[in-house]
């Protein structure tokens, strides 16, 4: 079965540079989430999109932005990178089952290292 | 606001034995979902099991079962017959459905690192 696809898997950037992460959700999933997981931390919610519209916003810095495109893929843009942005970035997607809690599936993550 | 608490930073278990990972949650919403995810050292986040707040029976998925005690607000994960490959970080998470067109994201606990010993 198709899973959530993230690219690139690994990324090294210098401080003050810009990075873009891409996410391709599972087909027919209508919601995409972005999470940031720092070393030894639990994942922190950044932002989500439902049917290509931003639906929820978490602890996303103003330097970051995201969007979901007509083909449902999503991109997370990070500018003016700081050392503290080094983390594992997850994209996840969910399917409308009508139940209380649709299962949320995660991609394998994108490792960002800022040097 | 929702909160998930995992009080065991680390756990050890012998291979082939069962182990219980604790999770308590706090929410004022009557409708919610509880999830467990496994994160091996390679980093990916693997869905294990889901329990809805209105589900009458405890969820089971193969060797994983969820001991759901609603009155106590606990959702412990039980792994039976532990295997060496079960060594990983385990996260409990909760989700409350959104009232509008969006879907609320998961709130995670701090995780429990499980080590299975031969």
Coordinates of C-alpha atoms in Angstrom, one line a residue:
Chain A
X1 CA 0.0 0.0 0.0
X2 CA 1.1 3.5 -0.7
X3 CA 2.5 5.5 2.2
X4 CA 3.3 9.1 2.9
X5 CA 6.3 10.1 0.9
X6 CA 8.7 12.8 2.1
X7 CA 11.6 14.4 0.4
X8 CA 14.4 14.9 0.8
X9 CA 15.2 12.4 3.5
X10 CA 18.3 14.2 4.6
X11 CA 19.2 17.9 4.2
X12 CA 22.1 19.9 5.4
X13 CA 21.9 23.7 5.3
X14 CA 23.8 26.6 6.7
X15 CA 22.5 29.2 9.1
X16 CA 20.3 31.9 7.4
X17 CA 19.7 29.6 4.4
X18 CA 16.3 28.5 3.1
X19 CA 15.0 24.9 3.0
X20 CA 11.9 23.3 1.4
X21 CA 10.5 20.0 2.4
X22 CA 8.0 18.1 0.3
X23 CA 5.3 15.7 1.3
X24 CA 3.0 13.5 -0.8
X25 CA 0.1 12.2 1.3
X26 CA -1.5 8.8 0.9
X27 CA -3.9 8.9 -2.1
X28 CA -7.5 10.1 -1.1
X29 CA -6.3 11.4 2.2
X30 CA -7.8 14.8 2.7
X31 CA -5.7 16.2 5.6
X32 CA -1.9 16.8 5.8
X33 CA 0.0 17.6 9.0
X34 CA 3.5 18.8 9.6
X35 CA 5.4 18.0 12.8
X36 CA 8.9 18.9 14.1
X37 CA 10.8 16.5 16.4
X38 CA 13.9 17.9 18.0
X39 CA 16.5 15.5 19.4
X40 CA 15.1 13.5 22.4
X41 CA 11.8 15.3 22.1
X42 CA 8.3 14.3 21.2
X43 CA 6.8 15.5 17.9
X44 CA 5.5 19.1 18.0
X45 CA 2.6 20.0 15.7
X46 CA 3.4 22.8 13.3
X47 CA 0.5 23.2 10.8
X48 CA -2.2 21.2 9.0
X49 CA -4.2 21.5 5.9
X50 CA -7.7 20.1 5.1
X51 CA -8.7 20.0 1.5
X52 CA -5.9 22.4 0.6
X53 CA -6.9 25.0 3.1
X54 CA -4.9 25.7 6.3
X55 CA -7.0 24.2 9.1
X56 CA -4.9 24.3 12.3
X57 CA -1.8 26.1 13.4
X58 CA 0.6 24.9 16.1
X59 CA 4.0 26.1 17.1
X60 CA 5.2 27.1 13.6
X61 CA 7.7 29.9 13.6
X62 CA 7.0 33.0 11.5
X63 CA 10.0 32.1 9.5
X64 CA 8.3 28.9 8.3
X65 CA 5.4 28.7 5.9
X66 CA 3.5 25.8 4.3
X67 CA 0.9 25.2 1.6
X68 CA -1.0 22.4 0.0
X69 CA -1.3 22.3 -3.7
X70 CA -4.1 21.2 -6.1
X71 CA -2.6 17.7 -6.3
X72 CA -2.7 17.5 -2.5
X73 CA 1.1 17.5 -2.0
X74 CA 2.4 19.9 0.6
X75 CA 5.5 21.9 1.0
X76 CA 7.1 23.3 4.2
X77 CA 9.3 26.3 3.5
X78 CA 11.8 27.3 6.2
X79 CA 13.8 30.6 5.8
X80 CA 16.5 32.2 7.9
X81 CA 17.4 28.8 9.3
X82 CA 18.8 28.7 12.8
X83 CA 20.8 26.0 14.5
X84 CA 17.7 25.2 16.6
X85 CA 15.8 24.2 13.5
X86 CA 17.8 21.1 13.3
X87 CA 15.3 18.3 13.7
X88 CA 13.3 15.5 12.1
X89 CA 10.4 16.9 10.2
X90 CA 7.4 14.6 9.7
X91 CA 4.5 14.9 7.3
X92 CA 1.4 12.9 8.1
X93 CA -1.9 12.4 6.4
X94 CA -5.3 11.1 7.4
X95 CA -8.4 9.8 5.6
X96 CA -12.0 10.8 6.3
X97 CA -13.6 7.7 7.7
X98 CA -16.4 9.4 9.6
X99 CA -15.1 7.9 12.9
X100 CA -14.0 9.9 15.8
X101 CA -10.4 9.5 15.2
X102 CA -9.2 8.7 11.7
X103 CA -5.8 7.0 11.8
X104 CA -3.0 9.4 11.0
X105 CA -0.1 7.9 9.0
X106 CA 3.4 9.4 9.1
X107 CA 6.0 9.6 6.5
X108 CA 9.6 8.5 7.2
X109 CA 10.6 12.0 8.0
X110 CA 13.1 14.5 6.7
X111 CA 16.3 15.0 8.7
X112 CA 17.3 18.7 8.6
X113 CA 20.7 19.6 10.0
X114 CA 21.6 23.3 10.2
X115 CA 25.3 24.1 10.5
Chain B
X1 CA -6.5 21.7 26.1
X2 CA -5.4 18.1 25.8
X3 CA -2.5 16.5 27.6
X4 CA -0.8 13.1 27.4
X5 CA 1.4 11.8 30.2
X6 CA 3.8 8.9 29.9
X7 CA 5.5 8.5 33.2
X8 CA 8.0 5.8 32.2
X9 CA 11.0 7.3 30.4
X10 CA 12.5 3.8 29.9
X11 CA 11.5 0.2 30.3
X12 CA 13.3 -3.1 30.1
X13 CA 11.7 -6.4 29.3
X14 CA 13.0 -9.9 28.6
X15 CA 12.4 -11.4 25.2
X16 CA 9.1 -13.4 25.0
X17 CA 7.6 -11.6 28.0
X18 CA 4.8 -9.2 28.1
X19 CA 5.2 -5.5 28.9
X20 CA 2.8 -2.7 29.7
X21 CA 3.6 0.9 28.7
X22 CA 1.6 3.5 30.7
X23 CA -0.3 6.4 29.3
X24 CA -2.8 8.8 30.9
X25 CA -4.6 11.6 29.2
X26 CA -6.6 14.6 30.1
X27 CA -9.3 16.2 28.0
X28 CA -12.7 17.7 28.6
X29 CA -14.1 16.6 25.3
X30 CA -16.3 13.5 25.4
X31 CA -15.2 12.4 21.9
X32 CA -11.5 11.7 21.3
X33 CA -9.2 9.1 19.9
X34 CA -6.1 7.6 21.4
X35 CA -3.1 6.3 19.4
X36 CA 0.1 4.5 20.0
X37 CA 3.1 4.9 17.7
X38 CA 6.5 3.1 17.6
X39 CA 9.6 5.0 16.6
X40 CA 12.7 2.9 16.0
X41 CA 16.2 4.4 16.0
X42 CA 15.9 4.9 12.3
X43 CA 13.3 7.6 13.0
X44 CA 10.1 6.6 11.2
X45 CA 6.8 6.9 13.2
X46 CA 4.9 3.7 12.9
X47 CA 1.2 3.5 13.8
X48 CA 0.4 0.6 16.1
X49 CA -3.1 0.8 17.5
X50 CA -6.1 3.1 17.9
X51 CA -8.9 3.4 20.5
X52 CA -11.9 5.6 20.2
X53 CA -13.5 7.1 23.3
X54 CA -16.9 5.5 22.5
X55 CA -15.4 2.1 21.6
X56 CA -16.9 -0.6 23.9
X57 CA -14.1 -3.0 23.6
X58 CA -10.4 -2.6 24.0
X59 CA -8.5 -2.4 20.7
X60 CA -6.2 -5.2 19.7
X61 CA -3.8 -5.5 16.7
X62 CA -1.7 -8.7 16.7
X63 CA 0.6 -8.6 19.7
X64 CA -0.5 -5.1 20.6
X65 CA -3.5 -4.4 22.8
X66 CA -4.7 -1.3 24.4
X67 CA -6.0 -1.4 28.0
X68 CA -8.5 1.4 27.9
X69 CA -9.9 2.5 31.3
X70 CA -12.0 5.5 30.6
X71 CA -12.9 6.4 34.2
X72 CA -9.2 6.5 35.0
X73 CA -8.3 8.2 31.8
X74 CA -5.7 5.7 31.0
X75 CA -4.8 4.0 27.7
X76 CA -1.9 1.6 28.4
X77 CA -0.3 -0.4 25.6
X78 CA 0.4 -4.0 26.2
X79 CA 2.9 -5.8 24.0
X80 CA 2.7 -9.6 24.4
X81 CA 5.6 -12.0 23.6
X82 CA 8.2 -9.2 23.2
X83 CA 10.7 -9.5 20.4
X84 CA 14.1 -7.9 20.0
X85 CA 12.7 -5.8 17.2
X86 CA 10.3 -4.2 19.6
X87 CA 13.1 -2.1 21.0
X88 CA 12.1 1.4 20.2
X89 CA 10.6 4.6 21.5
X90 CA 6.8 4.4 22.0
X91 CA 4.6 7.4 21.9
X92 CA 1.0 7.7 23.2
X93 CA -1.0 10.4 21.4
X94 CA -4.5 11.8 21.5
X95 CA -6.7 13.6 19.0
X96 CA -9.9 15.5 19.6
X97 CA -12.0 15.9 16.4
X98 CA -12.5 19.5 15.2
X99 CA -15.9 21.0 15.1
X100 CA -15.2 22.8 11.9
X101 CA -14.1 21.5 8.5
X102 CA -10.5 20.9 9.7
X103 CA -9.0 18.0 11.6
X104 CA -7.2 18.5 14.8
X105 CA -3.7 17.2 15.0
X106 CA -2.3 14.7 17.5
X107 CA -0.9 15.7 20.9
X108 CA 1.9 13.4 21.9
X109 CA 3.3 12.2 25.2
X110 CA 7.0 12.4 26.0
X111 CA 7.5 8.7 25.1
X112 CA 8.8 5.6 26.7
X113 CA 12.0 3.9 25.5
X114 CA 11.6 0.2 25.5
X115 CA 14.6 -2.2 25.4
X116 CA 14.0 -5.9 24.9
X117 CA 16.7 -8.0 26.3
X118 CA 17.6 -11.5 25.0

